[in-house]
PDB file of C-alpha atoms in Angstrom:
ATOM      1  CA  UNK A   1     -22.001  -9.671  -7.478  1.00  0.00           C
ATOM      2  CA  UNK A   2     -21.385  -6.075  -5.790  1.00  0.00           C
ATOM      3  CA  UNK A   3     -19.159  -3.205  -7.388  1.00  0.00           C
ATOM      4  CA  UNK A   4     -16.845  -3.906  -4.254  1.00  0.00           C
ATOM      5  CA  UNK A   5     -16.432  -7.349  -5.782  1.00  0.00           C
ATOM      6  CA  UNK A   6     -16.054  -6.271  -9.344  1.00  0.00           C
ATOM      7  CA  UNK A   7     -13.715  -3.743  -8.388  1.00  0.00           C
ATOM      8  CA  UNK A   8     -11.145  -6.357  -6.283  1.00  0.00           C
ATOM      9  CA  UNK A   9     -11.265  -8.570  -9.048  1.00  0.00           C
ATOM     10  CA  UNK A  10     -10.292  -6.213 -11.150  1.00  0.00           C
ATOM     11  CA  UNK A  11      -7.357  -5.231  -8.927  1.00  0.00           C
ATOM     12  CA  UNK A  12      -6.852  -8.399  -8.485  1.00  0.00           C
ATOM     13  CA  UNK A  13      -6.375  -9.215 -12.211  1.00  0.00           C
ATOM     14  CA  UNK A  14      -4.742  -5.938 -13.147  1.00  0.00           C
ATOM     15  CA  UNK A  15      -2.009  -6.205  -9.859  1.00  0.00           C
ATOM     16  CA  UNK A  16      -0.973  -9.904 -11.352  1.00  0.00           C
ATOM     17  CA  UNK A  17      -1.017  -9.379 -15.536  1.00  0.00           C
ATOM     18  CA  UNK A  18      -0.938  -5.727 -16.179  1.00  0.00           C
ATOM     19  CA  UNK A  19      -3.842  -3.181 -16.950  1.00  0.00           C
ATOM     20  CA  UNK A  20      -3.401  -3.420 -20.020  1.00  0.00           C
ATOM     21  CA  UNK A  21      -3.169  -7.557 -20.134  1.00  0.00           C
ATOM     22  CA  UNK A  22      -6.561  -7.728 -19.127  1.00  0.00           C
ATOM     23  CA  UNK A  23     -10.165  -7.242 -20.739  1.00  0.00           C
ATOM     24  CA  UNK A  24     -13.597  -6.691 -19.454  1.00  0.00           C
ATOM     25  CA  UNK A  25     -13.860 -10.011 -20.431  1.00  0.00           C
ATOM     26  CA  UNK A  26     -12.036 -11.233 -18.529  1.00  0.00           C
ATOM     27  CA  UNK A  27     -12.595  -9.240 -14.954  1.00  0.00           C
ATOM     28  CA  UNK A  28     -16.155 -10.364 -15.762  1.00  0.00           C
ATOM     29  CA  UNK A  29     -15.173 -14.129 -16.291  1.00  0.00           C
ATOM     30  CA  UNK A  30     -13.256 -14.009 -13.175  1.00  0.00           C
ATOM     31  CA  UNK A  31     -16.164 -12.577 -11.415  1.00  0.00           C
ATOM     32  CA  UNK A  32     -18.526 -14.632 -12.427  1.00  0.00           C
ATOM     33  CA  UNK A  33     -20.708 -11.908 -14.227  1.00  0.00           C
ATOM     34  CA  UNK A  34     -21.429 -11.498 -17.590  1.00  0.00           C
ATOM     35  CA  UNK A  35     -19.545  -8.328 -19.698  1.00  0.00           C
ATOM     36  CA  UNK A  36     -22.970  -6.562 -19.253  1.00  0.00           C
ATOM     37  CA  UNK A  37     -23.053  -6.850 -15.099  1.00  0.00           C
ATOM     38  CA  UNK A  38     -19.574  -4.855 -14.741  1.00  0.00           C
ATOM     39  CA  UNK A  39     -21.457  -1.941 -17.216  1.00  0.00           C
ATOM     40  CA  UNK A  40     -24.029  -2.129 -14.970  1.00  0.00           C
ATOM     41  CA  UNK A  41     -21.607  -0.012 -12.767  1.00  0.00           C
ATOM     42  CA  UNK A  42     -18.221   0.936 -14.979  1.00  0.00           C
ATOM     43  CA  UNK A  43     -19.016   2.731 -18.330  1.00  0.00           C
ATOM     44  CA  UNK A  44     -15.197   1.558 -19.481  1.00  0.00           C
ATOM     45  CA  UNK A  45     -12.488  -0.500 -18.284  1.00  0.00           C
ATOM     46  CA  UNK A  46     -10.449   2.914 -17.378  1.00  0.00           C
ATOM     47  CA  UNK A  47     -13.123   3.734 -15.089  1.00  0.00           C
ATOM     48  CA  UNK A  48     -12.960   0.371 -13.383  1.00  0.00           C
ATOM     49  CA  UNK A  49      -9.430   0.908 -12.892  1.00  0.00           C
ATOM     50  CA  UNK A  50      -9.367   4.350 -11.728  1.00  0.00           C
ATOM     51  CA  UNK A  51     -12.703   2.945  -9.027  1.00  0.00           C
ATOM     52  CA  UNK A  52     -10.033   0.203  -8.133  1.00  0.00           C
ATOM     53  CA  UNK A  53      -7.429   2.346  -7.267  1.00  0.00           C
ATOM     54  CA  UNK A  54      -9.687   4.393  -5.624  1.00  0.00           C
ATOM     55  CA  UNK A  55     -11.217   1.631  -3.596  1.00  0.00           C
ATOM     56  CA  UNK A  56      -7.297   0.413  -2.788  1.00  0.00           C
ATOM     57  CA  UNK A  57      -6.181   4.046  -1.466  1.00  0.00           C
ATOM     58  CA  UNK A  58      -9.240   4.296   0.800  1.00  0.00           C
ATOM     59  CA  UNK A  59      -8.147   0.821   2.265  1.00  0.00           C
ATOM     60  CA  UNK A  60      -4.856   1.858   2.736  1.00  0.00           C
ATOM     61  CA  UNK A  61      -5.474   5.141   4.183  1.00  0.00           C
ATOM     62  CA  UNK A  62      -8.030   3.406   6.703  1.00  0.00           C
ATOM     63  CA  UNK A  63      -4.940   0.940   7.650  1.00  0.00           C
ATOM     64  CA  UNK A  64      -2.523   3.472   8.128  1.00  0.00           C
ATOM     65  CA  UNK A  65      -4.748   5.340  10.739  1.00  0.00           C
ATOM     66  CA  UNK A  66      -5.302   1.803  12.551  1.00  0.00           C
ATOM     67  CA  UNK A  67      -1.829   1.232  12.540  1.00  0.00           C
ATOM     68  CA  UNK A  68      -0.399   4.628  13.245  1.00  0.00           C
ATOM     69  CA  UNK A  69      -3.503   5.614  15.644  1.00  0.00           C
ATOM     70  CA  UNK A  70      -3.178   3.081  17.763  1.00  0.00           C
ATOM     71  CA  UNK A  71      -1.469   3.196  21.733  1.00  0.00           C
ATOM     72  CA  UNK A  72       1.345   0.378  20.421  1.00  0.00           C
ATOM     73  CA  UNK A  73       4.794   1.914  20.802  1.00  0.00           C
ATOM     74  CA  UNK A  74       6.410   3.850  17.873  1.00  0.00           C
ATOM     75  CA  UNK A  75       8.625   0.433  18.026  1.00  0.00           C
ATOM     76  CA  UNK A  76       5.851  -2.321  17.478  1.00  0.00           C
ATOM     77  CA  UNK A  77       3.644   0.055  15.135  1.00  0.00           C
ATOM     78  CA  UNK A  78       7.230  -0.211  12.664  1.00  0.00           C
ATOM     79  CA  UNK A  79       7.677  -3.677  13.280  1.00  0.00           C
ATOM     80  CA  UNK A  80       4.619  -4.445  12.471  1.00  0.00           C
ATOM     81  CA  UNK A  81       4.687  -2.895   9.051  1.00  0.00           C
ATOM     82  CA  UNK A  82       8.425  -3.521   8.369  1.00  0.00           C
ATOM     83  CA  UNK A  83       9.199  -6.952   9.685  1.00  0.00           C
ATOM     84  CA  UNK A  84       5.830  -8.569   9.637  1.00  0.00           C
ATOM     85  CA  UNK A  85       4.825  -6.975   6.713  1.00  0.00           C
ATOM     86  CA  UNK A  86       1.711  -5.762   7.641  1.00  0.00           C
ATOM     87  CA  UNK A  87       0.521  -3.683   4.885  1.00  0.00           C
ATOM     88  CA  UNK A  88       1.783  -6.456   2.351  1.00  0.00           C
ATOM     89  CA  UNK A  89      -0.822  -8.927   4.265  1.00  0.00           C
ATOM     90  CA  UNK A  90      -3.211  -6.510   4.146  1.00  0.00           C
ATOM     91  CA  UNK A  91      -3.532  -6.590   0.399  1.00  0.00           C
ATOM     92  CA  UNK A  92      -3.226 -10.037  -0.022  1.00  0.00           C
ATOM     93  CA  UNK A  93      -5.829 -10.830   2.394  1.00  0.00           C
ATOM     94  CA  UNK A  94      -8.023  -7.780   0.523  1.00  0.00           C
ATOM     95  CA  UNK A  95      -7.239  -9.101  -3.554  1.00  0.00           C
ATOM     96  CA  UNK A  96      -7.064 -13.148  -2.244  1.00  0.00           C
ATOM     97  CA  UNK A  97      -3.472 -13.363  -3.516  1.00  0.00           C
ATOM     98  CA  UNK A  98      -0.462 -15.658  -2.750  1.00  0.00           C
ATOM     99  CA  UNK A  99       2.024 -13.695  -1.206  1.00  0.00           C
ATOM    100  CA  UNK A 100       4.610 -12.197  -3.516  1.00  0.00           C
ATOM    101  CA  UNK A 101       3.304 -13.226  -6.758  1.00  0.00           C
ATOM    102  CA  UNK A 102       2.021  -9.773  -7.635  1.00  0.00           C
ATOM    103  CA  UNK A 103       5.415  -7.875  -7.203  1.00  0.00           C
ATOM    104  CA  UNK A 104       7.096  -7.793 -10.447  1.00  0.00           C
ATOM    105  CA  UNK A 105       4.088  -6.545 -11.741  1.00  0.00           C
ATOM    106  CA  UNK A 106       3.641  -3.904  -8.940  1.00  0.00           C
ATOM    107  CA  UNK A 107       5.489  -1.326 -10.431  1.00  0.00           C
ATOM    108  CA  UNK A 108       4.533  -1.416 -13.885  1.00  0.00           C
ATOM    109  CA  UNK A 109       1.277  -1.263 -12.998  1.00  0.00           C
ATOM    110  CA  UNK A 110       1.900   2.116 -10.869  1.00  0.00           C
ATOM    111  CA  UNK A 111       3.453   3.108 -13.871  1.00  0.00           C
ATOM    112  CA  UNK A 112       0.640   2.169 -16.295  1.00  0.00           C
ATOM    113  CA  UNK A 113      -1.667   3.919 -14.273  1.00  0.00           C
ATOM    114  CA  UNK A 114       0.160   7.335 -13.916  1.00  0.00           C
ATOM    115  CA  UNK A 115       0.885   7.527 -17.896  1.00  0.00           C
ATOM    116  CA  UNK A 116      -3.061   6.695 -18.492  1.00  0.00           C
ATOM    117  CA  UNK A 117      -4.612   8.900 -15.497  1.00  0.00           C
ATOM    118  CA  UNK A 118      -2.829  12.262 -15.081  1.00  0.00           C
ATOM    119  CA  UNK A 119      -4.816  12.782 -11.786  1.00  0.00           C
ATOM    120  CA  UNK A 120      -3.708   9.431 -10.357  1.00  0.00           C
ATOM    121  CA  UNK A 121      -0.071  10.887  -9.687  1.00  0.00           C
ATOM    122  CA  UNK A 122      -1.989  13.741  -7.830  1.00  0.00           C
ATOM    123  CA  UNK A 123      -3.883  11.225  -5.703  1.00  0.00           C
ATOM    124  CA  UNK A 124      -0.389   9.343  -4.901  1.00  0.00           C
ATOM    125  CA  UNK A 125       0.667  12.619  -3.768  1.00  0.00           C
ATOM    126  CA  UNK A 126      -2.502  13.309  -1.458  1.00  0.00           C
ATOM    127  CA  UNK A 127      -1.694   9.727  -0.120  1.00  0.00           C
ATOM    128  CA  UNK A 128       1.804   9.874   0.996  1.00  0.00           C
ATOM    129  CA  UNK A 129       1.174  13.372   2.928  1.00  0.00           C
ATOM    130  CA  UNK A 130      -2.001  11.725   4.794  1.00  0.00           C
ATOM    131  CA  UNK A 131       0.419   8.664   6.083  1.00  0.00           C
ATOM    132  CA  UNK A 132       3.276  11.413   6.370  1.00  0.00           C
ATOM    133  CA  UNK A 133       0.629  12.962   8.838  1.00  0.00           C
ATOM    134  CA  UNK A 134      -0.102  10.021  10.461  1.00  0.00           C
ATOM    135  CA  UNK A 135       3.913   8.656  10.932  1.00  0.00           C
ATOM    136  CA  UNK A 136       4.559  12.447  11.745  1.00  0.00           C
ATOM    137  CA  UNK A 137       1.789  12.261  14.793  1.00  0.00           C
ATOM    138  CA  UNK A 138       3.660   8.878  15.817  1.00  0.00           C
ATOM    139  CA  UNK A 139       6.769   9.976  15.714  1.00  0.00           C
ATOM    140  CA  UNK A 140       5.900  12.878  17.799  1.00  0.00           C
ATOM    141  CA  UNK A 141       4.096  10.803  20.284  1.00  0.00           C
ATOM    142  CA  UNK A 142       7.297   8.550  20.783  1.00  0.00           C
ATOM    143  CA  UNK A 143       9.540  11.819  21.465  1.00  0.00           C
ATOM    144  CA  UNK A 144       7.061  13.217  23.957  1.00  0.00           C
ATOM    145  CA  UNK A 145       6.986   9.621  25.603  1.00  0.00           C
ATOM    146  CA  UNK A 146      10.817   9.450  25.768  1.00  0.00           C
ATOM    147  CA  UNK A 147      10.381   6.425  23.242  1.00  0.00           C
ATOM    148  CA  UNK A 148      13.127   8.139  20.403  1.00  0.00           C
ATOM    149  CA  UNK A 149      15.572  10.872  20.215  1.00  0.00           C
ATOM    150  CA  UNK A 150      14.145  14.261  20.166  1.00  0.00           C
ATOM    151  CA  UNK A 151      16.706  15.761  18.490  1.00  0.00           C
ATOM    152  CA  UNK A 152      15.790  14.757  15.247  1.00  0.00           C
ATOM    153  CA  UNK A 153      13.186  16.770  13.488  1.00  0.00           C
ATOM    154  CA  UNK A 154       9.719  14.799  13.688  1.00  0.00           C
ATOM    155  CA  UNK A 155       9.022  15.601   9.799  1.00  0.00           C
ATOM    156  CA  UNK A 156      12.107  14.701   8.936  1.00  0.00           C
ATOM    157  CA  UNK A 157      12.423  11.331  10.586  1.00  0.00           C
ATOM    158  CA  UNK A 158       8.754  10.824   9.799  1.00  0.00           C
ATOM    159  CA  UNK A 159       9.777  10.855   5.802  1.00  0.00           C
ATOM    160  CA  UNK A 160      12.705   8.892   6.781  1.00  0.00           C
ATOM    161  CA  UNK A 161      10.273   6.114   7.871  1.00  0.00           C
ATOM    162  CA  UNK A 162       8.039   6.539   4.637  1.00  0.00           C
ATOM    163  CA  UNK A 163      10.946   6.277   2.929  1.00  0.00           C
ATOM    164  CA  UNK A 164      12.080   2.523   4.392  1.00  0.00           C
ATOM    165  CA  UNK A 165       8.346   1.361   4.293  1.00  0.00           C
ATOM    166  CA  UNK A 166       7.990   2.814   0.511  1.00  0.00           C
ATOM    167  CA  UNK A 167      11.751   1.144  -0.187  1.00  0.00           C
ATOM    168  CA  UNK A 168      10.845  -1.766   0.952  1.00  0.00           C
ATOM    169  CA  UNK A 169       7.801  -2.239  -1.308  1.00  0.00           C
ATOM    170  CA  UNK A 170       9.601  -1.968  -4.478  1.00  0.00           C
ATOM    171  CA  UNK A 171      12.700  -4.087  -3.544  1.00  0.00           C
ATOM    172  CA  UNK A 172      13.596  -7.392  -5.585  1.00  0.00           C
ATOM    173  CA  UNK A 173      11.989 -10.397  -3.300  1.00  0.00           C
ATOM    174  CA  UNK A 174      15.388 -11.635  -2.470  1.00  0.00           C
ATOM    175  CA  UNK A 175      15.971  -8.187  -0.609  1.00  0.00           C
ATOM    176  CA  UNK A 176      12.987  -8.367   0.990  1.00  0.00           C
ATOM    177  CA  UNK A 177      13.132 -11.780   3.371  1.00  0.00           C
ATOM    178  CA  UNK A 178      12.537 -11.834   6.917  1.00  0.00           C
ATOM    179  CA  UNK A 179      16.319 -11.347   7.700  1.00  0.00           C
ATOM    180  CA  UNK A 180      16.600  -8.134   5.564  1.00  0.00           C
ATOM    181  CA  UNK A 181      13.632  -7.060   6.879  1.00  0.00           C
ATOM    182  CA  UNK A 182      14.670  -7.498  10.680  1.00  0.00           C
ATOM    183  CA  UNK A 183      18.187  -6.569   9.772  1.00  0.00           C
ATOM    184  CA  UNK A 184      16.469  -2.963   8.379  1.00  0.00           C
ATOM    185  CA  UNK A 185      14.444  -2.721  11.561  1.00  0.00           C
ATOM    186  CA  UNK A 186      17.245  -3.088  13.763  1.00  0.00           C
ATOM    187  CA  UNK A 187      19.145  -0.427  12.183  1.00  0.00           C
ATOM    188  CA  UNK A 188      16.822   2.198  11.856  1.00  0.00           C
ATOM    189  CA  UNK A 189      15.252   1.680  15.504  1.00  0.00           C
ATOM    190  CA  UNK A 190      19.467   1.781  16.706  1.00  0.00           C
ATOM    191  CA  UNK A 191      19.990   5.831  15.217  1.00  0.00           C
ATOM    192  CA  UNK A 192      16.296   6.403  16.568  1.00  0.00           C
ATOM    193  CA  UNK A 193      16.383   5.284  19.604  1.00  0.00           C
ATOM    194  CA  UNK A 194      16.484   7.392  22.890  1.00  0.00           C
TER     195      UNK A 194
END
């Protein structure tokens, strides 16, 4: 058993019960290690959750720059992460997790985490301006290419997209179906549209 997969089960674990619903114990049980093989590498259960966030935020970041680096169109790159749901597949595939069945506790576990790790608020912060970066270099791409309006400010429409993608993440799951989702992507590619 590696760290890597210590650490996703722990994610795994604290994403569906709550950090503060789960033991050593049992990230070790669902590992398959004994209590002593996750202090091989963790000295406490907060610093298995604060290497799990970690380890989730360098995933992310590495997924945003494959998405938002790539030659698709400003179009397909948002379709892709809006409609498809991209970066929802992305950690289900990563934690081995049925889709949905982690998002009521979603929230309270960002919320757990930012009362019990000052810092962790910080690192959010770092996080959202290296995407804004990234949607901001899009964005600016699909003006110069004559994809979207110029006359809207490229930092401003590239918060406007963080915005819908960060929305979209904490709505209820009956807001968040394929129709709502394609409904949302129609209307924001209609006032960006050249």
């Amino acid at each position: 058993m590696t760290k890597d997969n210590i650490t996703i089960t722990a994610l795994r674990l604290f994403l569906l019960n709550g950090y503060k619903n789960v033991s050593l114990v049992d990230v070790a049980k669902a590992a398959g290690i004994t209590k002593g093989g996750i202090y091989h590498y963790f000295d406490s259960k907060e610093s298995l959750l604060q290497a799990a966030i970690h380890y989730l935020f360098e995933r992310f970041e590495a997924k945003y720059v494959e998405l938002f680096g790539s030659s698709r169109s400003l179009q397909a790159t948002l379709n892709t992460i809006i409609v498809d749901r991209e970066f929802e597949i992305f950690l289900e595939r990563l934690l081995d997790i049925e889709p949905g069945c982690y998002r009521d506790n979603h929230a309270s576990l960002a919320l757990e985490v930012i009362h019990s790790f000052p810092g962790f608020q910080e690192r959010l912060d770092r996080n959202h301006l290296k995407l804004l970066r990234e949607i901001e270099q899009k964005v600016k791409s699909a003006q110069d290419n004559g994809e979207i309006r110029t006359d809207i400010e490229t930092q401003t429409l590239a918060i406007l997209i963080l915005s819908v993608m960060s929305g979209q993440n904490t709505l209820s799951f009956s807001l968040n179906d394929s129709n709502v989702r394609s409904k949302v992507m129609d209307s924001l590619w209609l006032l960006i549209k050249a």
